[in-house]
PDB file of C-alpha atoms in Angstrom:
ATOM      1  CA  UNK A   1      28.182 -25.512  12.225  1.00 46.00           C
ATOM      2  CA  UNK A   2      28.280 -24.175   8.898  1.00 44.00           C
ATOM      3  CA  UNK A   3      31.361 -23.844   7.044  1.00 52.00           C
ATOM      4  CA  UNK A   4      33.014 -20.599   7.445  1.00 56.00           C
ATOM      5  CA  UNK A   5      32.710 -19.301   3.545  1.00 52.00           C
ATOM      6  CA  UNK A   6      28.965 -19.030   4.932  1.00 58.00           C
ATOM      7  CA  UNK A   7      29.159 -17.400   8.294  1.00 67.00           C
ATOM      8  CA  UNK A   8      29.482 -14.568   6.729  1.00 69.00           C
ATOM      9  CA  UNK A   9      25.801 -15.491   4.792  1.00 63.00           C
ATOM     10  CA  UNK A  10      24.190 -16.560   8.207  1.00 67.00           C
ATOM     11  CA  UNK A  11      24.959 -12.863   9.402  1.00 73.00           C
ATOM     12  CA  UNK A  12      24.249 -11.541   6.348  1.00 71.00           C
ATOM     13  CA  UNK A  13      20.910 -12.777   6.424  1.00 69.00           C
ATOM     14  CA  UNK A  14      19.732 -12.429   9.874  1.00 72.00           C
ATOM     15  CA  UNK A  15      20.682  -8.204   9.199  1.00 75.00           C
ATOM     16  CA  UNK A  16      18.690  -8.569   6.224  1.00 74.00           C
ATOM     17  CA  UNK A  17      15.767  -9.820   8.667  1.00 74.00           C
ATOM     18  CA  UNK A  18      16.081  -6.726  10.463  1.00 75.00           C
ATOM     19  CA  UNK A  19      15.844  -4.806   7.457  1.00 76.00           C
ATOM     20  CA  UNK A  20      13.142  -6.776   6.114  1.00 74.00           C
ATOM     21  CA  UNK A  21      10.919  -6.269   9.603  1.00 76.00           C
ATOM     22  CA  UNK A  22      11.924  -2.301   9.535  1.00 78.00           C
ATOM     23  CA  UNK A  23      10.353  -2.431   5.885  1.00 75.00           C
ATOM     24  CA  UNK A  24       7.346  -4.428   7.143  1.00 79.00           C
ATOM     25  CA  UNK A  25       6.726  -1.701   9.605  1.00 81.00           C
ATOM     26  CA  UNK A  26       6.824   0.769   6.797  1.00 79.00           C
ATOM     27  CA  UNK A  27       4.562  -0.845   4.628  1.00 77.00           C
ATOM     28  CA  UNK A  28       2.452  -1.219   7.002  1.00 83.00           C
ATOM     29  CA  UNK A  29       2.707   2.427   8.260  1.00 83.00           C
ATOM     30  CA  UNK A  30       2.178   3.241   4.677  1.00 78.00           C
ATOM     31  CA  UNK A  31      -0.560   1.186   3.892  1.00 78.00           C
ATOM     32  CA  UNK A  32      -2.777   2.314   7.012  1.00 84.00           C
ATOM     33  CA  UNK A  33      -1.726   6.233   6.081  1.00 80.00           C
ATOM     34  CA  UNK A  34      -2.756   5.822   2.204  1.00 75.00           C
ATOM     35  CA  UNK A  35      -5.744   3.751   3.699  1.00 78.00           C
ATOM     36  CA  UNK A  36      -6.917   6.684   6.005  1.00 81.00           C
ATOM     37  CA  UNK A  37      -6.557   9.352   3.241  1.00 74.00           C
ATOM     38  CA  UNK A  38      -8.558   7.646   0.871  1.00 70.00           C
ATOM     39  CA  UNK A  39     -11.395   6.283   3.225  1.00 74.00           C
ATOM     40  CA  UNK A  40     -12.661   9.263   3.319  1.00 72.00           C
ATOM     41  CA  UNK A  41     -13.519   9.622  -0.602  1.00 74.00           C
ATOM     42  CA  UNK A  42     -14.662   6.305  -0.673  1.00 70.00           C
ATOM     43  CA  UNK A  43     -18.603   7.104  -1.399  1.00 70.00           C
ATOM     44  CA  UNK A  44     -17.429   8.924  -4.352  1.00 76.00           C
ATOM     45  CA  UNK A  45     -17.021   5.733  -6.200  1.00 70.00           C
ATOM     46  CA  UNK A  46     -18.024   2.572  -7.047  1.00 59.00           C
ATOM     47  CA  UNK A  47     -15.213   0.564  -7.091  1.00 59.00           C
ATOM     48  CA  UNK A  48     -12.921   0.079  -3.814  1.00 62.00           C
ATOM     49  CA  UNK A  49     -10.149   2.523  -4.897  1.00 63.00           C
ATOM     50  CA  UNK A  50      -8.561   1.693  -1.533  1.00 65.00           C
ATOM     51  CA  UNK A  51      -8.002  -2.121  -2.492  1.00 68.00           C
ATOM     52  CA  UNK A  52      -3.882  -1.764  -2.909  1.00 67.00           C
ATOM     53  CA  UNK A  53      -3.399   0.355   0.535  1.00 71.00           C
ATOM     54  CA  UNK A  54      -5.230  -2.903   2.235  1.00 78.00           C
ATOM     55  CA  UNK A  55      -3.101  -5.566   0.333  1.00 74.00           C
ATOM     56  CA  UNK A  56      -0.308  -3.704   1.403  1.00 74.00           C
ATOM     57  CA  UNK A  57      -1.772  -3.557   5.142  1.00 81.00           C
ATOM     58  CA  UNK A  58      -2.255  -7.267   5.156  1.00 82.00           C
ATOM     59  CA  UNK A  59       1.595  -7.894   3.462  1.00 78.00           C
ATOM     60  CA  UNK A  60       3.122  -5.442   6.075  1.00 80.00           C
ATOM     61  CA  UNK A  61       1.824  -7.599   8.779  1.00 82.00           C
ATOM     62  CA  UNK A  62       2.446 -11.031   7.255  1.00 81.00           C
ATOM     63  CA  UNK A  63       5.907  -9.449   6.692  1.00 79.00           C
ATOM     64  CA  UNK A  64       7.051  -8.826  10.746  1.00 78.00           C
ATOM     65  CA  UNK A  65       5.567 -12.668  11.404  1.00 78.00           C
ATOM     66  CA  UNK A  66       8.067 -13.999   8.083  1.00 77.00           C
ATOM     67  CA  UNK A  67      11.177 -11.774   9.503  1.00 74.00           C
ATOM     68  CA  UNK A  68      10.788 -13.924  12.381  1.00 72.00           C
ATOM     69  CA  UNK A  69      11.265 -17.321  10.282  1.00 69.00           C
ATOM     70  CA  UNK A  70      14.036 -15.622   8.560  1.00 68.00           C
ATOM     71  CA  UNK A  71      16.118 -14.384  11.882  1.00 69.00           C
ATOM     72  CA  UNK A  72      15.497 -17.864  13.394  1.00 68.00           C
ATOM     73  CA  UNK A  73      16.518 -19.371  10.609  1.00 64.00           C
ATOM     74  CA  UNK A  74      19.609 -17.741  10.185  1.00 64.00           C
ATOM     75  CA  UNK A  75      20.496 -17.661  13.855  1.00 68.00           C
ATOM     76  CA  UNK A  76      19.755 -21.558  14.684  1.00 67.00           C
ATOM     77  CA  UNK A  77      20.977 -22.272  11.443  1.00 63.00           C
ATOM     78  CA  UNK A  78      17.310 -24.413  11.081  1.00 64.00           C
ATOM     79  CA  UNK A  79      17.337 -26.050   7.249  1.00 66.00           C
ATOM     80  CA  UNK A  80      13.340 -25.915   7.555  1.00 72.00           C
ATOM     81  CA  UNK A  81      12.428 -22.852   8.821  1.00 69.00           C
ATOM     82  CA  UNK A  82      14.892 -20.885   6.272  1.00 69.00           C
ATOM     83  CA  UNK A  83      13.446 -22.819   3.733  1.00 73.00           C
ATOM     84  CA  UNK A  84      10.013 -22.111   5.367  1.00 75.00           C
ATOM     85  CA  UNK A  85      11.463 -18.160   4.786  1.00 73.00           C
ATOM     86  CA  UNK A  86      12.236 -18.546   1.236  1.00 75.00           C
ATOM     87  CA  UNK A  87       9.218 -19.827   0.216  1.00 80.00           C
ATOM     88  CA  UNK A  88       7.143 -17.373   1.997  1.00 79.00           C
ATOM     89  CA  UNK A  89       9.055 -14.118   0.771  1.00 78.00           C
ATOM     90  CA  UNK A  90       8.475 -15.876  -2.829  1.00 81.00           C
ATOM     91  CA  UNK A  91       4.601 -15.978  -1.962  1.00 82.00           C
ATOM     92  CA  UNK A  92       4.574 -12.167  -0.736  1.00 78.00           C
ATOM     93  CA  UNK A  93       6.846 -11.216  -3.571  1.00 79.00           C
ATOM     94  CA  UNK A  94       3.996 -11.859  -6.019  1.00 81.00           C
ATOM     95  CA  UNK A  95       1.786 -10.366  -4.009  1.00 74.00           C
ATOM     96  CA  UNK A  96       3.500  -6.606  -4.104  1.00 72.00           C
ATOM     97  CA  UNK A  97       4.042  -7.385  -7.686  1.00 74.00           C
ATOM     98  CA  UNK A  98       0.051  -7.733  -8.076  1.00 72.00           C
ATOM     99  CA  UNK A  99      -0.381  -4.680  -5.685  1.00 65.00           C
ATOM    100  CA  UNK A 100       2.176  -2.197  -8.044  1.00 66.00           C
ATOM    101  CA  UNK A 101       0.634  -3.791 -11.180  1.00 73.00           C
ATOM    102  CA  UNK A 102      -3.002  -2.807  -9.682  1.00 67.00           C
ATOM    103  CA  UNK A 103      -1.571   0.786  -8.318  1.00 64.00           C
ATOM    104  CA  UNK A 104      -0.518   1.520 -12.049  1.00 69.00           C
ATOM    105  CA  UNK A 105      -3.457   0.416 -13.572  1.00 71.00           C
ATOM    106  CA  UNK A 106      -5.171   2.615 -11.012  1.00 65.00           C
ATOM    107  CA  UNK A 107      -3.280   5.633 -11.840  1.00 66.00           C
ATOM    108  CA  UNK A 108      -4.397   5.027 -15.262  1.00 66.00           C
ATOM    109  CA  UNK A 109      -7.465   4.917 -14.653  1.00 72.00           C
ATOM    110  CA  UNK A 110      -7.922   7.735 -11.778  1.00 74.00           C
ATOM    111  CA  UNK A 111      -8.845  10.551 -14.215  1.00 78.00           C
ATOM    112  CA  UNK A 112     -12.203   8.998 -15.247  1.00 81.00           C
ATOM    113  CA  UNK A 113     -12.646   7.367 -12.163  1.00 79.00           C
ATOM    114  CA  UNK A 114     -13.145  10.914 -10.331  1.00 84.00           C
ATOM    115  CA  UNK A 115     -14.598  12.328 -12.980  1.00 86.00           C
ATOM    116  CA  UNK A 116     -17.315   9.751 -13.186  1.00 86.00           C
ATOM    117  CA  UNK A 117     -17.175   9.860  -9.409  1.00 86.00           C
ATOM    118  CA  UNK A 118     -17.830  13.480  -8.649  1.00 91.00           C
ATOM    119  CA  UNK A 119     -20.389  13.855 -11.484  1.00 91.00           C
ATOM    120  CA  UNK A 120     -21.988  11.405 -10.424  1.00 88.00           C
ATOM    121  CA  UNK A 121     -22.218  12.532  -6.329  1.00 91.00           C
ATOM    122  CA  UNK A 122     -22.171  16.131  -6.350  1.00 93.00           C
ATOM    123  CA  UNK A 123     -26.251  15.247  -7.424  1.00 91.00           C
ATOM    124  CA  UNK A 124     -26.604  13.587  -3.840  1.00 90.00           C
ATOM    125  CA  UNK A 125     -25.602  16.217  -2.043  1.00 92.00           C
ATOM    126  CA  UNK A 126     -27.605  17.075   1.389  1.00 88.00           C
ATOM    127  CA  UNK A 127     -30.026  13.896   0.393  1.00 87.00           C
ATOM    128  CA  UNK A 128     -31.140  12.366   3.358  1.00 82.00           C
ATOM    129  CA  UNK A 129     -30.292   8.821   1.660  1.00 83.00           C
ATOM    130  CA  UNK A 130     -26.697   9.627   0.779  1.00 80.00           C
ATOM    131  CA  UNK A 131     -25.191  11.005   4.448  1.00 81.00           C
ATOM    132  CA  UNK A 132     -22.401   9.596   3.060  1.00 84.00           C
ATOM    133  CA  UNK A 133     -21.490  11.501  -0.163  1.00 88.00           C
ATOM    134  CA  UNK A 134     -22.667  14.585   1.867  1.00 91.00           C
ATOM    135  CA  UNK A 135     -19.453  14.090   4.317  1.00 89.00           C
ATOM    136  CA  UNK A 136     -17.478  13.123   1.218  1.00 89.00           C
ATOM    137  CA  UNK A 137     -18.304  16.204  -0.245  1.00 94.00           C
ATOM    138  CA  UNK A 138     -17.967  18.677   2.905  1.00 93.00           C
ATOM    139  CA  UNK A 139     -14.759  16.667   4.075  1.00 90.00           C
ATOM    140  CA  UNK A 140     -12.936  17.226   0.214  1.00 91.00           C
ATOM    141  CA  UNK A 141     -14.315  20.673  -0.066  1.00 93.00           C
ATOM    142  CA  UNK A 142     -12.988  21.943   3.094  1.00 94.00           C
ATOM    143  CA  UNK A 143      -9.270  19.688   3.078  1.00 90.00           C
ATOM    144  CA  UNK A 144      -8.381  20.463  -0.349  1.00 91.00           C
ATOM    145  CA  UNK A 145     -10.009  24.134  -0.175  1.00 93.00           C
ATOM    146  CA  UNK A 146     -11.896  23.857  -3.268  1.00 94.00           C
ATOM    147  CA  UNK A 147     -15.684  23.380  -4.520  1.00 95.00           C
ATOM    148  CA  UNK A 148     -17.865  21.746  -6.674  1.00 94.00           C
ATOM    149  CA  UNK A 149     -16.203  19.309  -9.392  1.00 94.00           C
ATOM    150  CA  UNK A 150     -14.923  22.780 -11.111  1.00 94.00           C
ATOM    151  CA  UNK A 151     -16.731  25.104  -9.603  1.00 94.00           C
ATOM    152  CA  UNK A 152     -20.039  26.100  -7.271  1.00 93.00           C
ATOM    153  CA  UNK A 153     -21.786  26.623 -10.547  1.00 94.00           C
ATOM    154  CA  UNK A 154     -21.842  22.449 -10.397  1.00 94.00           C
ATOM    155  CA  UNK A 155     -24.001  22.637  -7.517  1.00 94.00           C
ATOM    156  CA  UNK A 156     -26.417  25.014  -9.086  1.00 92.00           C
ATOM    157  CA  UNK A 157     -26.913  23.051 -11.995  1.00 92.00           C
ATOM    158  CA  UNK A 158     -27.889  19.987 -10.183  1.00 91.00           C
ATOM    159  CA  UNK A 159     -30.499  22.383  -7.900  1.00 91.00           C
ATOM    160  CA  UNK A 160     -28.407  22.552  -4.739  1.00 92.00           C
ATOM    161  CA  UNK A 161     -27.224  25.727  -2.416  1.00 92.00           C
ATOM    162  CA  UNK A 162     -23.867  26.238  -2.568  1.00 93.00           C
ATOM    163  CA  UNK A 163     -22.873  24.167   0.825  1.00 94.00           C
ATOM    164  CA  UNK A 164     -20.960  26.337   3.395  1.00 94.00           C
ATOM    165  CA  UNK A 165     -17.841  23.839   2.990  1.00 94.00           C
ATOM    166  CA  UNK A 166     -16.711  25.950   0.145  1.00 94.00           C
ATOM    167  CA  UNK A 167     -15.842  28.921   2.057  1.00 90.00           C
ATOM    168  CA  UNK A 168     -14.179  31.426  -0.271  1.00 89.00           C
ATOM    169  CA  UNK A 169     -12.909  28.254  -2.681  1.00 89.00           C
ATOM    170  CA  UNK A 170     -16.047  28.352  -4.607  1.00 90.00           C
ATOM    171  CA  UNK A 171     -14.318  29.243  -8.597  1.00 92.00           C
ATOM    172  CA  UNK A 172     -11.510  26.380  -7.401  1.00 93.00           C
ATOM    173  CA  UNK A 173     -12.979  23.226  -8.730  1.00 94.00           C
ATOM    174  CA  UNK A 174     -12.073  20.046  -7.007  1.00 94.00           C
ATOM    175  CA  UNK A 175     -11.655  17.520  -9.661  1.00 92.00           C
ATOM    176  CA  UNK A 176      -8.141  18.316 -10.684  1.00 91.00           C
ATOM    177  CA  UNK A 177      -6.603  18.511  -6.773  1.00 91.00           C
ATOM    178  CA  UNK A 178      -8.728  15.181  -6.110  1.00 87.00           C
ATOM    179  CA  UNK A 179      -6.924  13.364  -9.181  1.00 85.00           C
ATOM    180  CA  UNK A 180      -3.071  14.884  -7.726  1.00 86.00           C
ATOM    181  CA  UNK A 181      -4.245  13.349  -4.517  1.00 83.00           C
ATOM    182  CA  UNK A 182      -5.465  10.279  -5.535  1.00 78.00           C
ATOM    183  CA  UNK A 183      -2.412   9.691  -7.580  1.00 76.00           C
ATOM    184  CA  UNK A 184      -0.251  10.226  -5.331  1.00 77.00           C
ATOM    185  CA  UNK A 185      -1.410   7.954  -2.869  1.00 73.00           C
ATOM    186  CA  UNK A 186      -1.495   5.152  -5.628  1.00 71.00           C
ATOM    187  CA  UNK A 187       2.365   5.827  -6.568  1.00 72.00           C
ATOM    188  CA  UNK A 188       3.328   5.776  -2.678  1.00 71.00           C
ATOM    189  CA  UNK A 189       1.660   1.994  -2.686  1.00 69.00           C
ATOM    190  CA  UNK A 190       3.274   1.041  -6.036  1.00 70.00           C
ATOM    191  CA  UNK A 191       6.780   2.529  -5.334  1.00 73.00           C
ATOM    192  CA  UNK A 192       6.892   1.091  -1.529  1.00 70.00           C
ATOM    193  CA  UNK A 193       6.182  -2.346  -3.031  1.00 70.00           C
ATOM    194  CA  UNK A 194       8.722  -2.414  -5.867  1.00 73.00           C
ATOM    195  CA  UNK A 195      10.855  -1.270  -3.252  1.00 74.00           C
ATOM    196  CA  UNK A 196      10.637  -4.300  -0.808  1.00 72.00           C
ATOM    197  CA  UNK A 197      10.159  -6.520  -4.105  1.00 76.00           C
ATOM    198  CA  UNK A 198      13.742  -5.964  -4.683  1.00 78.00           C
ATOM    199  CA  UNK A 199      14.990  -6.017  -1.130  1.00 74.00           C
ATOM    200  CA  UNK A 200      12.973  -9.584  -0.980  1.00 75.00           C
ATOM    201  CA  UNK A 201      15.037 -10.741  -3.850  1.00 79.00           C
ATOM    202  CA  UNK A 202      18.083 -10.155  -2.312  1.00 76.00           C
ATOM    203  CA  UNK A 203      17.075 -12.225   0.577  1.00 72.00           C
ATOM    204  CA  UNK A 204      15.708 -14.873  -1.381  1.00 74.00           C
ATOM    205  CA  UNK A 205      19.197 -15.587  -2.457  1.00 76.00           C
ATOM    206  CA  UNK A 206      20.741 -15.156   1.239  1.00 70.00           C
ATOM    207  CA  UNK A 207      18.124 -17.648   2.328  1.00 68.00           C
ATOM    208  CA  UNK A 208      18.305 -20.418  -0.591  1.00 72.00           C
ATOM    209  CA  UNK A 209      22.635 -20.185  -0.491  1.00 71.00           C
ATOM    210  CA  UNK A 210      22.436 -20.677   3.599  1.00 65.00           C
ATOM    211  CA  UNK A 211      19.511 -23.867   3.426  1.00 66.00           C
ATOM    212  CA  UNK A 212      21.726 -25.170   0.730  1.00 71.00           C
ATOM    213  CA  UNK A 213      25.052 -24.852   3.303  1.00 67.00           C
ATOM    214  CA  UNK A 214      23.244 -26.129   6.056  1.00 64.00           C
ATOM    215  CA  UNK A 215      21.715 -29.092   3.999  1.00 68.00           C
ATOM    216  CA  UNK A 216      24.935 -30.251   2.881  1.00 68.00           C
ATOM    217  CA  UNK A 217      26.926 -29.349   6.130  1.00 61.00           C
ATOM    218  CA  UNK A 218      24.033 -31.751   7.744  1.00 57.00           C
ATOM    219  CA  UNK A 219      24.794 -34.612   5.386  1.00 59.00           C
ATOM    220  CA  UNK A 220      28.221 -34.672   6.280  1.00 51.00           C
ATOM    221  CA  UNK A 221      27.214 -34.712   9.933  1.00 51.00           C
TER     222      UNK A 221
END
């Protein structure tokens, strides 16, 4: 058994587990909602502007399969498999850092990125070769009860009708609620993973100070 100074880590760490698999749930919950809401604007640009709500997808689901390294770790008191935890919260630590570091370069950058996106679209409209950026269009329009990038007089200009997803919305442009949206999605990604990066920290040093008991408790053996 472990020495009794860390009994109290063991226990310590296998709650932390539990934590750490109720925050892989909510990653994961947030990644597929921030995923959702931005699939459907995703023919307005070029670049995949859903890229950080997918990494966090993927590091909500490798995070339930790590928690259970971590509780059987900590519960069988296993020098390898807590180890084996460690080193795998380590590996997913830098990738939420790279996740928040590309959600605030995002953020930065999601001004021009609708601008250049809408411009660029609202051109396609009703084309029989863009289906696509006609649902983008209809589907933003009606949501986020606006029209045109800032108004219906964008349509006009590129030689389109006024579509009837405009409604009564059509002097409410949509480039400025599409940018609050967009942001906001980005900073739920970034802040959820700076979150968890600091909760895996925490357990990083749970994990290392119980191998390190166990190791030595095991050479005494």
């Amino acid at each position: 058994m472990v020495e009794k100074g860390m009994t109290c880590v063991k226990y310590l760490l296998f709650g932390f587990n539990l934590l750490f698999f109720i925050f892989g749930l909510a990653l994961l919950g947030v990644g597929i909602y921030v995923q959702i809401e931005l699939k459907q604007y995703l023919d307005f640009f070029a670049s995949p502007i859903n890229a950080p709500a997918v990494l966090l997808i993927v590091v909500g689901s490798i995070t339930l399969i790590v928690g259970f390294f971590g509780c059987c770790g900590a519960v069988k008191e296993h020098y390898c498999m807590t180890i084996t935890f460690s080193v795998l919260i380590g590996l997913l630590l830098i990738i939420e850092i790279a996740a928040g570091i590309t959600g605030y370069v995002l953020r930065a950058d999601v001004n021009d990125l609708v601008n250049t996106g809408l411009t660029q679209t609202i051109g396609q409209y009703n084309d029989s070769e863009h289906g696509g950026v006609t649902k983008a269009w209809d589907n933003l329009q009606m949501k986020l009860e606006c029209c045109g990038v800032t108004n219906s007089s964008d349509y006009t200009k590129a030689g389109k009708e006024v579509p009837p997803s405009c409604g009564s919305f059509e002097s409410t442009g949509c480039l400025k609620k599409l940018e609050d949206t967009l942001a906001a999605n980005i900073l739920y990604v970034a802040g959820v993973a700076i979150g968890l990066a600091v909760v895996q920290l925490i357990g990083i040093v749970f994990a290392c100070c119980l191998g390190r008991a166990i190791k030595r408790e095991h050479s005494y053996a």
